[in-house]
Structures are given as structure tokens and as C-alpha cells.
């Protein structure tokens, strides 16, 4: 449930709210808890959204934790009612801004069809949004199976190695 914590060595995983029913098909009658997660150490805070639609709780997560990195889904948003439980690339951009994160890594796209949009559409749309916004929005796009090691600190554009001032954090979520 949201608010539950799991400490492990110098790492803490905290469950935070998500906007998703937990259903896995139209015939699934069971509601399951759906959560996002904050993974934090002394130096870093990472937000993993899991499956979620856009909701006002994202701004609260941003205020409470100011994540350095946001892993946000960008697929499964067509037809339009699917956006209640899945982010489109535009919704993910708004979520990224609400979270006040510095690095945006898109997830859940291009592997298999989650919705009715073409499988390559989410990434094309996200790249178009980044191109429109030039320096104010630059997602870190990883190929399938690619990993990324972020050393030091990074700017809001998400370039590894750049520096940024650390805002004070509260954990009153």
C-alpha cells in the first residue's frame, strides 16, 4: 500500500500512489493495488511510476521527494479512455514537470502493443515533444536492454556528468 517502506542496507523503497486499477484485461474482475515507487539513498532519489495515468498526486510526489530520475511509461494510451490508467508521451512530459525531476527515462514502449497506437508512435511523439522544447526537455532514451549509469549529478536536461544544486527534501508523504 502507498506509504509502506522497505529498508535494505543504505537503500529505502517507498510505495507511493498510482492511478491504475490493477486490472490485467477487460475480463479481470479483481482490483489489485497499483503503486509507484520511490527508491532512495543518501545521494539519489529515483521515481519508478509503474503503470499509472496522470493524476494530481504526481505533484505531491514531486514536492515530497524531488526525484533526480523519473522512469515514466509512455505507451498504452489509445483509445482515449486508456489514458485514465496509462500516460501518453504528453502526459508523461506533464508528469515529469510535476515531479520536478532532473532526468526523464521513458519506459513501457516499443516491446509489445499495450494499446491501439502503432508500436513506434510513443517514442516518435516523445522525440517530437523534445524537439519542440529544445533544451527545456531532453529525455534519456534507452534502447531495449541498454543500461545507463549516471555518475555525479545531472541537469534537468538529463545529461550525465552535468551538475545541479540539490533542493531540500522532505519525506512527509
Short mmCIF file of N, CA and C in Angstrom, two decimals:
data_model
loop_
_atom_site.label_atom_id
_atom_site.label_comp_id
_atom_site.label_asym_id
_atom_site.label_seq_id
_atom_site.Cartn_x
_atom_site.Cartn_y
_atom_site.Cartn_z
N UNK A 1 0.83 -1.18 0.00
CA UNK A 1 0.00 0.00 0.00
C UNK A 1 0.88 1.25 0.00
N UNK A 2 0.39 2.36 -0.58
CA UNK A 2 1.15 3.59 -0.52
C UNK A 2 1.51 3.96 0.91
N UNK A 3 2.73 4.41 1.08
CA UNK A 3 3.24 4.78 2.39
C UNK A 3 4.08 3.70 3.04
N UNK A 4 3.98 2.46 2.57
CA UNK A 4 4.79 1.39 3.14
C UNK A 4 6.23 1.54 2.67
N UNK A 5 7.17 1.20 3.57
CA UNK A 5 8.60 1.33 3.28
C UNK A 5 9.28 -0.02 3.43
N UNK A 6 10.33 -0.18 2.64
CA UNK A 6 11.17 -1.37 2.76
C UNK A 6 12.62 -0.89 2.81
N UNK A 7 13.23 -0.90 3.98
CA UNK A 7 14.65 -0.53 4.06
C UNK A 7 15.52 -1.74 3.68
N UNK A 8 16.61 -1.47 3.00
CA UNK A 8 17.55 -2.52 2.63
C UNK A 8 18.93 -1.90 2.53
N UNK A 9 19.82 -2.27 3.46
CA UNK A 9 21.17 -1.69 3.52
C UNK A 9 21.05 -0.17 3.54
N UNK A 10 21.70 0.54 2.60
CA UNK A 10 21.63 2.01 2.58
C UNK A 10 20.56 2.50 1.61
N UNK A 11 19.62 1.64 1.28
CA UNK A 11 18.57 1.92 0.30
C UNK A 11 17.21 1.83 0.98
N UNK A 12 16.28 2.67 0.54
CA UNK A 12 14.91 2.58 1.03
C UNK A 12 13.98 2.61 -0.17
N UNK A 13 13.00 1.71 -0.19
CA UNK A 13 11.97 1.68 -1.23
C UNK A 13 10.66 2.06 -0.55
N UNK A 14 10.00 3.06 -1.09
CA UNK A 14 8.75 3.57 -0.53
C UNK A 14 7.66 3.47 -1.58
N UNK A 15 6.55 2.86 -1.23
CA UNK A 15 5.41 2.76 -2.13
C UNK A 15 4.65 4.09 -2.12
N UNK A 16 4.34 4.59 -3.33
CA UNK A 16 3.60 5.84 -3.48
C UNK A 16 2.39 5.58 -4.37
N UNK A 17 1.37 6.44 -4.32
CA UNK A 17 0.15 6.21 -5.10
C UNK A 17 0.41 6.20 -6.62
N UNK A 18 -0.46 5.48 -7.32
CA UNK A 18 -0.51 5.47 -8.77
C UNK A 18 -1.98 5.52 -9.16
N UNK A 19 -2.24 5.88 -10.40
CA UNK A 19 -3.62 5.89 -10.89
C UNK A 19 -3.78 4.73 -11.86
N UNK A 20 -4.15 3.58 -11.32
CA UNK A 20 -4.34 2.38 -12.13
C UNK A 20 -5.19 1.40 -11.32
N UNK A 21 -6.10 0.72 -11.99
CA UNK A 21 -7.00 -0.21 -11.30
C UNK A 21 -6.31 -1.52 -10.93
N UNK A 22 -5.24 -1.85 -11.61
CA UNK A 22 -4.58 -3.13 -11.38
C UNK A 22 -5.16 -4.24 -12.22
N UNK A 23 -6.20 -3.98 -12.98
CA UNK A 23 -6.78 -4.99 -13.85
C UNK A 23 -5.82 -5.32 -14.98
N UNK A 24 -5.83 -6.58 -15.41
CA UNK A 24 -4.93 -7.03 -16.47
C UNK A 24 -5.64 -7.34 -17.78
N UNK A 25 -6.97 -7.29 -17.79
CA UNK A 25 -7.74 -7.46 -19.02
C UNK A 25 -9.14 -6.94 -18.77
N UNK A 26 -9.95 -6.83 -19.82
CA UNK A 26 -11.31 -6.34 -19.65
C UNK A 26 -12.16 -7.35 -18.88
N UNK A 27 -11.74 -8.61 -18.86
CA UNK A 27 -12.49 -9.64 -18.15
C UNK A 27 -12.03 -9.83 -16.71
N UNK A 28 -10.98 -9.16 -16.34
CA UNK A 28 -10.43 -9.27 -14.98
C UNK A 28 -11.33 -8.49 -14.03
N UNK A 29 -11.91 -9.17 -13.06
CA UNK A 29 -12.82 -8.54 -12.10
C UNK A 29 -12.13 -8.19 -10.79
N UNK A 30 -10.86 -8.52 -10.65
CA UNK A 30 -10.14 -8.28 -9.40
C UNK A 30 -9.42 -6.94 -9.45
N UNK A 31 -9.58 -6.19 -8.40
CA UNK A 31 -8.81 -4.95 -8.27
C UNK A 31 -7.58 -5.27 -7.44
N UNK A 32 -6.43 -4.86 -7.93
CA UNK A 32 -5.18 -5.07 -7.22
C UNK A 32 -4.62 -3.69 -6.88
N UNK A 33 -3.86 -3.65 -5.84
CA UNK A 33 -3.20 -2.38 -5.50
C UNK A 33 -2.19 -2.05 -6.60
N UNK A 34 -2.19 -0.83 -7.04
CA UNK A 34 -1.21 -0.36 -8.01
C UNK A 34 -0.43 0.76 -7.36
N UNK A 35 0.86 0.69 -7.46
CA UNK A 35 1.72 1.68 -6.80
C UNK A 35 2.85 2.08 -7.72
N UNK A 36 3.39 3.25 -7.43
CA UNK A 36 4.67 3.66 -7.94
C UNK A 36 5.65 3.49 -6.79
N UNK A 37 6.92 3.73 -7.06
CA UNK A 37 7.92 3.54 -6.01
C UNK A 37 8.96 4.65 -6.02
N UNK A 38 9.33 5.07 -4.84
CA UNK A 38 10.46 5.95 -4.64
C UNK A 38 11.59 5.06 -4.13
N UNK A 39 12.71 5.10 -4.80
CA UNK A 39 13.90 4.37 -4.38
C UNK A 39 14.93 5.43 -4.01
N UNK A 40 15.36 5.43 -2.75
CA UNK A 40 16.27 6.50 -2.37
C UNK A 40 17.43 5.98 -1.52
N UNK A 41 18.53 6.70 -1.71
CA UNK A 41 19.73 6.52 -0.91
C UNK A 41 20.06 7.90 -0.35
N UNK A 42 21.20 8.02 0.31
CA UNK A 42 21.63 9.33 0.80
C UNK A 42 21.87 10.29 -0.36
N UNK A 43 22.31 9.78 -1.51
CA UNK A 43 22.70 10.64 -2.64
C UNK A 43 21.63 10.80 -3.71
N UNK A 44 20.76 9.84 -3.89
CA UNK A 44 19.85 9.85 -5.03
C UNK A 44 18.43 9.50 -4.64
N UNK A 45 17.49 10.02 -5.44
CA UNK A 45 16.09 9.63 -5.35
C UNK A 45 15.62 9.32 -6.76
N UNK A 46 15.07 8.12 -6.93
CA UNK A 46 14.55 7.67 -8.22
C UNK A 46 13.06 7.38 -8.05
N UNK A 47 12.26 7.85 -9.00
CA UNK A 47 10.83 7.56 -9.01
C UNK A 47 10.55 6.59 -10.15
N UNK A 48 9.97 5.44 -9.82
CA UNK A 48 9.53 4.46 -10.81
C UNK A 48 8.01 4.47 -10.78
N UNK A 49 7.40 4.95 -11.87
CA UNK A 49 5.95 5.14 -11.90
C UNK A 49 5.18 3.83 -12.02
N UNK A 50 5.77 2.80 -12.63
CA UNK A 50 4.99 1.60 -12.91
C UNK A 50 3.89 1.95 -13.90
N UNK A 51 2.74 1.33 -13.79
CA UNK A 51 1.58 1.67 -14.62
C UNK A 51 0.79 2.75 -13.91
N UNK A 52 0.60 3.86 -14.57
CA UNK A 52 -0.20 4.93 -13.98
C UNK A 52 -0.72 5.85 -15.07
N UNK A 53 -1.87 6.44 -14.80
CA UNK A 53 -2.36 7.55 -15.58
C UNK A 53 -1.92 8.83 -14.90
N UNK A 54 -2.16 9.95 -15.58
CA UNK A 54 -1.80 11.24 -15.00
C UNK A 54 -2.77 11.57 -13.86
N UNK A 55 -2.25 12.03 -12.74
CA UNK A 55 -3.10 12.42 -11.61
C UNK A 55 -2.38 13.45 -10.76
N UNK A 56 -3.13 14.17 -9.95
CA UNK A 56 -2.57 15.27 -9.17
C UNK A 56 -1.55 14.80 -8.14
N UNK A 57 -1.59 13.54 -7.75
CA UNK A 57 -0.63 13.02 -6.78
C UNK A 57 0.80 13.08 -7.26
N UNK A 58 1.02 13.20 -8.56
CA UNK A 58 2.38 13.31 -9.09
C UNK A 58 3.06 14.58 -8.58
N UNK A 59 2.29 15.67 -8.50
CA UNK A 59 2.86 16.92 -7.99
C UNK A 59 3.22 16.77 -6.51
N UNK A 60 2.40 16.06 -5.74
CA UNK A 60 2.71 15.83 -4.32
C UNK A 60 3.98 14.98 -4.17
N UNK A 61 4.11 13.97 -5.02
CA UNK A 61 5.33 13.15 -5.01
C UNK A 61 6.53 14.03 -5.31
N UNK A 62 6.39 14.93 -6.28
CA UNK A 62 7.48 15.86 -6.61
C UNK A 62 7.83 16.77 -5.46
N UNK A 63 6.82 17.32 -4.79
CA UNK A 63 7.06 18.20 -3.64
C UNK A 63 7.72 17.45 -2.49
N UNK A 64 7.29 16.23 -2.26
CA UNK A 64 7.79 15.47 -1.12
C UNK A 64 9.18 14.89 -1.34
N UNK A 65 9.48 14.49 -2.57
CA UNK A 65 10.72 13.74 -2.80
C UNK A 65 11.68 14.35 -3.82
N UNK A 66 11.23 15.29 -4.66
CA UNK A 66 12.07 15.91 -5.69
C UNK A 66 13.02 14.89 -6.32
N UNK A 67 12.48 13.90 -7.03
CA UNK A 67 13.36 12.84 -7.56
C UNK A 67 14.39 13.36 -8.55
N UNK A 68 15.55 12.75 -8.51
CA UNK A 68 16.58 13.06 -9.51
C UNK A 68 16.20 12.45 -10.85
N UNK A 69 15.67 11.23 -10.81
CA UNK A 69 15.34 10.48 -12.02
C UNK A 69 13.88 10.04 -11.95
N UNK A 70 13.16 10.19 -13.07
CA UNK A 70 11.78 9.71 -13.17
C UNK A 70 11.70 8.71 -14.31
N UNK A 71 11.31 7.48 -14.00
CA UNK A 71 11.07 6.45 -15.00
C UNK A 71 9.56 6.43 -15.23
N UNK A 72 9.14 6.93 -16.41
CA UNK A 72 7.72 7.13 -16.68
C UNK A 72 7.29 6.35 -17.92
N UNK A 73 6.13 5.66 -17.84
CA UNK A 73 5.62 4.93 -19.00
C UNK A 73 5.09 5.89 -20.06
N UNK A 74 5.21 5.50 -21.33
CA UNK A 74 4.70 6.35 -22.41
C UNK A 74 3.85 5.58 -23.41
N UNK A 75 3.44 4.35 -23.13
CA UNK A 75 2.67 3.56 -24.08
C UNK A 75 1.35 3.10 -23.51
N UNK A 76 0.47 2.61 -24.40
CA UNK A 76 -0.81 2.06 -23.99
C UNK A 76 -1.88 3.08 -23.74
N UNK A 77 -1.87 4.19 -24.49
CA UNK A 77 -2.78 5.31 -24.24
C UNK A 77 -3.92 5.44 -25.24
N UNK A 78 -4.01 4.55 -26.21
CA UNK A 78 -5.10 4.59 -27.19
C UNK A 78 -5.94 3.32 -27.06
N UNK A 79 -7.24 3.43 -27.09
CA UNK A 79 -8.09 4.60 -27.28
C UNK A 79 -8.04 5.54 -26.06
N UNK A 80 -8.61 6.71 -26.23
CA UNK A 80 -8.51 7.77 -25.23
C UNK A 80 -8.86 7.34 -23.80
N UNK A 81 -9.86 6.49 -23.55
CA UNK A 81 -10.15 6.09 -22.16
C UNK A 81 -8.98 5.38 -21.47
N UNK A 82 -8.05 4.80 -22.25
CA UNK A 82 -6.88 4.14 -21.65
C UNK A 82 -6.01 5.14 -20.90
N UNK A 83 -6.13 6.43 -21.23
CA UNK A 83 -5.29 7.44 -20.58
C UNK A 83 -5.67 7.65 -19.12
N UNK A 84 -6.79 7.11 -18.68
CA UNK A 84 -7.09 7.17 -17.25
C UNK A 84 -6.06 6.36 -16.46
N UNK A 85 -5.49 5.32 -17.10
CA UNK A 85 -4.57 4.42 -16.39
C UNK A 85 -3.19 4.31 -17.04
N UNK A 86 -2.97 5.02 -18.14
CA UNK A 86 -1.67 4.98 -18.82
C UNK A 86 -1.31 6.38 -19.31
N UNK A 87 -0.04 6.71 -19.24
CA UNK A 87 0.43 8.02 -19.70
C UNK A 87 0.72 7.99 -21.19
N UNK A 88 0.30 9.03 -21.88
CA UNK A 88 0.77 9.27 -23.24
C UNK A 88 2.11 9.98 -23.11
N UNK A 89 2.86 10.13 -24.18
CA UNK A 89 4.10 10.91 -24.08
C UNK A 89 3.86 12.33 -23.57
N UNK A 90 2.77 12.96 -23.99
CA UNK A 90 2.47 14.31 -23.49
C UNK A 90 2.13 14.28 -22.00
N UNK A 91 1.34 13.31 -21.57
CA UNK A 91 1.04 13.16 -20.15
C UNK A 91 2.32 12.94 -19.35
N UNK A 92 3.22 12.13 -19.90
CA UNK A 92 4.49 11.85 -19.22
C UNK A 92 5.33 13.12 -19.09
N UNK A 93 5.30 13.98 -20.10
CA UNK A 93 6.00 15.26 -20.02
C UNK A 93 5.43 16.10 -18.87
N UNK A 94 4.11 16.17 -18.78
CA UNK A 94 3.48 16.91 -17.68
C UNK A 94 3.83 16.28 -16.33
N UNK A 95 3.82 14.95 -16.26
CA UNK A 95 4.18 14.26 -15.02
C UNK A 95 5.63 14.59 -14.63
N UNK A 96 6.53 14.58 -15.60
CA UNK A 96 7.93 14.91 -15.38
C UNK A 96 8.06 16.31 -14.78
N UNK A 97 7.31 17.26 -15.33
CA UNK A 97 7.34 18.63 -14.81
C UNK A 97 6.77 18.68 -13.39
N UNK A 98 5.66 17.98 -13.15
CA UNK A 98 5.07 17.97 -11.81
C UNK A 98 6.01 17.34 -10.79
N UNK A 99 6.73 16.32 -11.20
CA UNK A 99 7.65 15.62 -10.30
C UNK A 99 8.88 16.44 -9.97
N UNK A 100 9.18 17.45 -10.79
CA UNK A 100 10.38 18.28 -10.63
C UNK A 100 11.65 17.43 -10.71
N UNK A 101 11.58 16.39 -11.49
CA UNK A 101 12.74 15.52 -11.67
C UNK A 101 13.74 16.18 -12.61
N UNK A 102 14.95 15.66 -12.63
CA UNK A 102 16.02 16.21 -13.46
C UNK A 102 16.27 15.37 -14.70
N UNK A 103 16.01 14.06 -14.60
CA UNK A 103 16.24 13.14 -15.71
C UNK A 103 14.96 12.36 -15.95
N UNK A 104 14.55 12.29 -17.21
CA UNK A 104 13.35 11.55 -17.60
C UNK A 104 13.80 10.37 -18.46
N UNK A 105 13.49 9.17 -17.98
CA UNK A 105 13.76 7.95 -18.74
C UNK A 105 12.40 7.32 -19.06
N UNK A 106 12.01 7.30 -20.35
CA UNK A 106 10.73 6.69 -20.71
C UNK A 106 10.81 5.16 -20.62
N UNK A 107 9.69 4.56 -20.21
CA UNK A 107 9.60 3.10 -20.12
C UNK A 107 8.28 2.64 -20.74
N UNK A 108 8.11 1.36 -20.85
CA UNK A 108 6.92 0.67 -21.38
C UNK A 108 6.50 1.19 -22.75
N UNK A 109 7.38 1.04 -23.70
CA UNK A 109 7.06 1.37 -25.09
C UNK A 109 7.87 0.44 -26.00
N UNK A 110 7.33 0.17 -27.18
CA UNK A 110 8.09 -0.49 -28.24
C UNK A 110 8.35 -1.98 -28.10
N UNK A 111 7.96 -2.61 -27.01
CA UNK A 111 8.20 -4.05 -26.86
C UNK A 111 7.02 -4.86 -27.40
N UNK A 112 5.84 -4.47 -27.01
CA UNK A 112 4.62 -5.11 -27.50
C UNK A 112 3.51 -4.09 -27.41
N UNK A 113 2.43 -4.34 -28.11
CA UNK A 113 1.34 -3.38 -28.17
C UNK A 113 0.54 -3.41 -26.86
N UNK A 114 0.55 -2.29 -26.17
CA UNK A 114 -0.22 -2.15 -24.93
C UNK A 114 -1.60 -1.57 -25.20
N UNK A 115 -1.69 -0.74 -26.22
CA UNK A 115 -2.94 -0.10 -26.61
C UNK A 115 -3.11 -0.25 -28.11
N UNK A 116 -3.84 0.68 -28.70
CA UNK A 116 -4.10 0.59 -30.13
C UNK A 116 -3.27 1.56 -30.95
N UNK A 117 -2.38 2.31 -30.31
CA UNK A 117 -1.48 3.17 -31.07
C UNK A 117 -0.41 2.30 -31.75
N UNK A 118 0.12 2.74 -32.91
CA UNK A 118 1.22 1.98 -33.53
C UNK A 118 2.38 1.83 -32.55
N UNK A 119 3.04 0.70 -32.60
CA UNK A 119 4.07 0.36 -31.61
C UNK A 119 5.21 1.38 -31.56
N UNK A 120 5.48 2.05 -32.68
CA UNK A 120 6.57 3.03 -32.70
C UNK A 120 6.10 4.46 -32.41
N UNK A 121 4.80 4.66 -32.25
CA UNK A 121 4.28 6.01 -32.06
C UNK A 121 4.70 6.68 -30.75
N UNK A 122 4.68 6.00 -29.60
CA UNK A 122 5.03 6.69 -28.36
C UNK A 122 6.42 7.34 -28.41
N UNK A 123 7.40 6.63 -28.92
CA UNK A 123 8.76 7.19 -28.96
C UNK A 123 8.86 8.32 -29.99
N UNK A 124 8.19 8.16 -31.15
CA UNK A 124 8.19 9.25 -32.14
C UNK A 124 7.57 10.51 -31.54
N UNK A 125 6.45 10.37 -30.85
CA UNK A 125 5.76 11.50 -30.24
C UNK A 125 6.64 12.14 -29.18
N UNK A 126 7.28 11.33 -28.33
CA UNK A 126 8.15 11.87 -27.29
C UNK A 126 9.32 12.65 -27.91
N UNK A 127 9.92 12.10 -28.95
CA UNK A 127 11.03 12.81 -29.62
C UNK A 127 10.55 14.12 -30.23
N UNK A 128 9.35 14.15 -30.80
CA UNK A 128 8.80 15.39 -31.35
C UNK A 128 8.59 16.43 -30.24
N UNK A 129 8.09 15.99 -29.08
CA UNK A 129 7.92 16.90 -27.95
C UNK A 129 9.27 17.47 -27.50
N UNK A 130 10.28 16.62 -27.46
CA UNK A 130 11.61 17.08 -27.06
C UNK A 130 12.16 18.07 -28.08
N UNK A 131 11.95 17.81 -29.36
CA UNK A 131 12.45 18.71 -30.40
C UNK A 131 11.74 20.06 -30.32
N UNK A 132 10.45 20.07 -30.05
CA UNK A 132 9.69 21.33 -29.91
C UNK A 132 10.21 22.17 -28.75
N UNK A 133 10.65 21.51 -27.70
CA UNK A 133 11.05 22.21 -26.47
C UNK A 133 12.55 22.41 -26.37
N UNK A 134 13.28 21.93 -27.33
CA UNK A 134 14.74 22.04 -27.40
C UNK A 134 15.40 21.75 -26.07
N UNK A 135 16.03 22.72 -25.45
CA UNK A 135 16.83 22.50 -24.24
C UNK A 135 16.01 22.31 -22.97
N UNK A 136 14.76 22.69 -22.96
CA UNK A 136 13.98 22.59 -21.72
C UNK A 136 13.51 21.16 -21.43
N UNK A 137 13.62 20.25 -22.39
CA UNK A 137 13.16 18.88 -22.19
C UNK A 137 13.96 17.95 -23.09
N UNK A 138 14.75 17.09 -22.47
CA UNK A 138 15.59 16.16 -23.22
C UNK A 138 15.59 14.81 -22.52
N UNK A 139 14.65 13.92 -22.91
CA UNK A 139 14.59 12.62 -22.24
C UNK A 139 15.82 11.77 -22.54
N UNK A 140 16.14 10.88 -21.62
CA UNK A 140 17.23 9.91 -21.80
C UNK A 140 16.58 8.64 -22.32
N UNK A 141 16.68 8.42 -23.63
CA UNK A 141 16.02 7.29 -24.28
C UNK A 141 17.01 6.14 -24.39
N UNK A 142 16.62 4.99 -23.85
CA UNK A 142 17.47 3.81 -23.88
C UNK A 142 16.88 2.79 -24.84
N UNK A 143 17.75 2.11 -25.59
CA UNK A 143 17.32 1.01 -26.43
C UNK A 143 16.98 -0.19 -25.56
N UNK A 144 16.23 -1.14 -26.11
CA UNK A 144 15.89 -2.35 -25.36
C UNK A 144 17.17 -3.02 -24.88
N UNK A 145 17.22 -3.28 -23.58
CA UNK A 145 18.37 -3.95 -23.00
C UNK A 145 19.53 -3.03 -22.66
N UNK A 146 19.47 -1.78 -23.09
CA UNK A 146 20.54 -0.83 -22.80
C UNK A 146 20.46 -0.38 -21.35
N UNK A 147 21.60 -0.20 -20.74
CA UNK A 147 21.66 0.32 -19.39
C UNK A 147 22.28 1.71 -19.40
N UNK A 148 22.15 2.39 -18.30
CA UNK A 148 22.65 3.75 -18.21
C UNK A 148 23.18 3.96 -16.79
N UNK A 149 24.40 4.38 -16.68
CA UNK A 149 24.99 4.70 -15.38
C UNK A 149 25.13 6.21 -15.31
N UNK A 150 24.45 6.81 -14.34
CA UNK A 150 24.52 8.26 -14.16
C UNK A 150 25.49 8.54 -13.04
N UNK A 151 26.59 9.14 -13.38
CA UNK A 151 27.61 9.47 -12.38
C UNK A 151 27.49 10.93 -11.99
N UNK A 152 27.91 11.21 -10.80
CA UNK A 152 27.88 12.61 -10.36
C UNK A 152 26.45 13.09 -10.31
N UNK A 153 26.20 14.22 -10.91
CA UNK A 153 24.88 14.82 -10.90
C UNK A 153 24.49 15.16 -12.32
N UNK A 154 23.26 15.60 -12.50
CA UNK A 154 22.77 15.89 -13.85
C UNK A 154 21.82 17.07 -13.82
N UNK A 155 21.67 17.73 -14.95
CA UNK A 155 20.77 18.87 -15.06
C UNK A 155 19.38 18.38 -15.41
N UNK A 156 18.45 19.31 -15.47
CA UNK A 156 17.09 18.97 -15.85
C UNK A 156 17.02 18.42 -17.27
N UNK A 157 18.03 18.66 -18.09
CA UNK A 157 18.02 18.10 -19.43
C UNK A 157 18.48 16.66 -19.42
N UNK A 158 19.00 16.21 -18.29
CA UNK A 158 19.32 14.80 -18.16
C UNK A 158 20.64 14.38 -18.75
N UNK A 159 21.59 15.27 -18.87
CA UNK A 159 22.89 14.89 -19.40
C UNK A 159 23.80 14.43 -18.28
N UNK A 160 24.18 13.14 -18.28
CA UNK A 160 25.06 12.65 -17.22
C UNK A 160 26.34 13.48 -17.14
N UNK A 161 26.77 13.73 -15.92
CA UNK A 161 28.01 14.47 -15.71
C UNK A 161 27.82 15.94 -15.45
N UNK A 162 26.66 16.51 -15.85
CA UNK A 162 26.39 17.90 -15.55
C UNK A 162 26.07 18.03 -14.06
N UNK A 163 26.08 19.25 -13.55
CA UNK A 163 25.83 19.43 -12.12
C UNK A 163 24.56 20.24 -11.90
N UNK A 164 23.99 20.09 -10.73
CA UNK A 164 22.82 20.87 -10.37
C UNK A 164 22.79 21.04 -8.86
N UNK A 165 22.18 22.12 -8.37
CA UNK A 165 22.06 22.28 -6.92
C UNK A 165 20.99 21.35 -6.39
N UNK A 166 21.19 20.78 -5.22
CA UNK A 166 20.23 19.86 -4.62
C UNK A 166 19.25 20.65 -3.78
N UNK A 167 17.94 20.59 -4.09
CA UNK A 167 16.97 21.27 -3.25
C UNK A 167 16.76 20.50 -1.96
N UNK A 168 16.29 21.15 -0.92
CA UNK A 168 16.00 20.42 0.31
C UNK A 168 14.86 19.44 0.05
N UNK A 169 14.90 18.31 0.70
CA UNK A 169 13.89 17.27 0.54
C UNK A 169 13.12 17.11 1.83
N UNK A 170 11.84 16.83 1.70
CA UNK A 170 11.06 16.44 2.86
C UNK A 170 10.59 15.02 2.61
N UNK A 171 10.29 14.30 3.62
CA UNK A 171 9.76 12.95 3.45
C UNK A 171 8.44 12.82 4.18
N UNK A 172 7.63 13.86 4.07
CA UNK A 172 6.37 13.89 4.80
C UNK A 172 5.22 13.30 4.00
N UNK A 173 5.50 12.52 2.98
CA UNK A 173 4.46 11.98 2.12
C UNK A 173 3.61 11.00 2.86
#
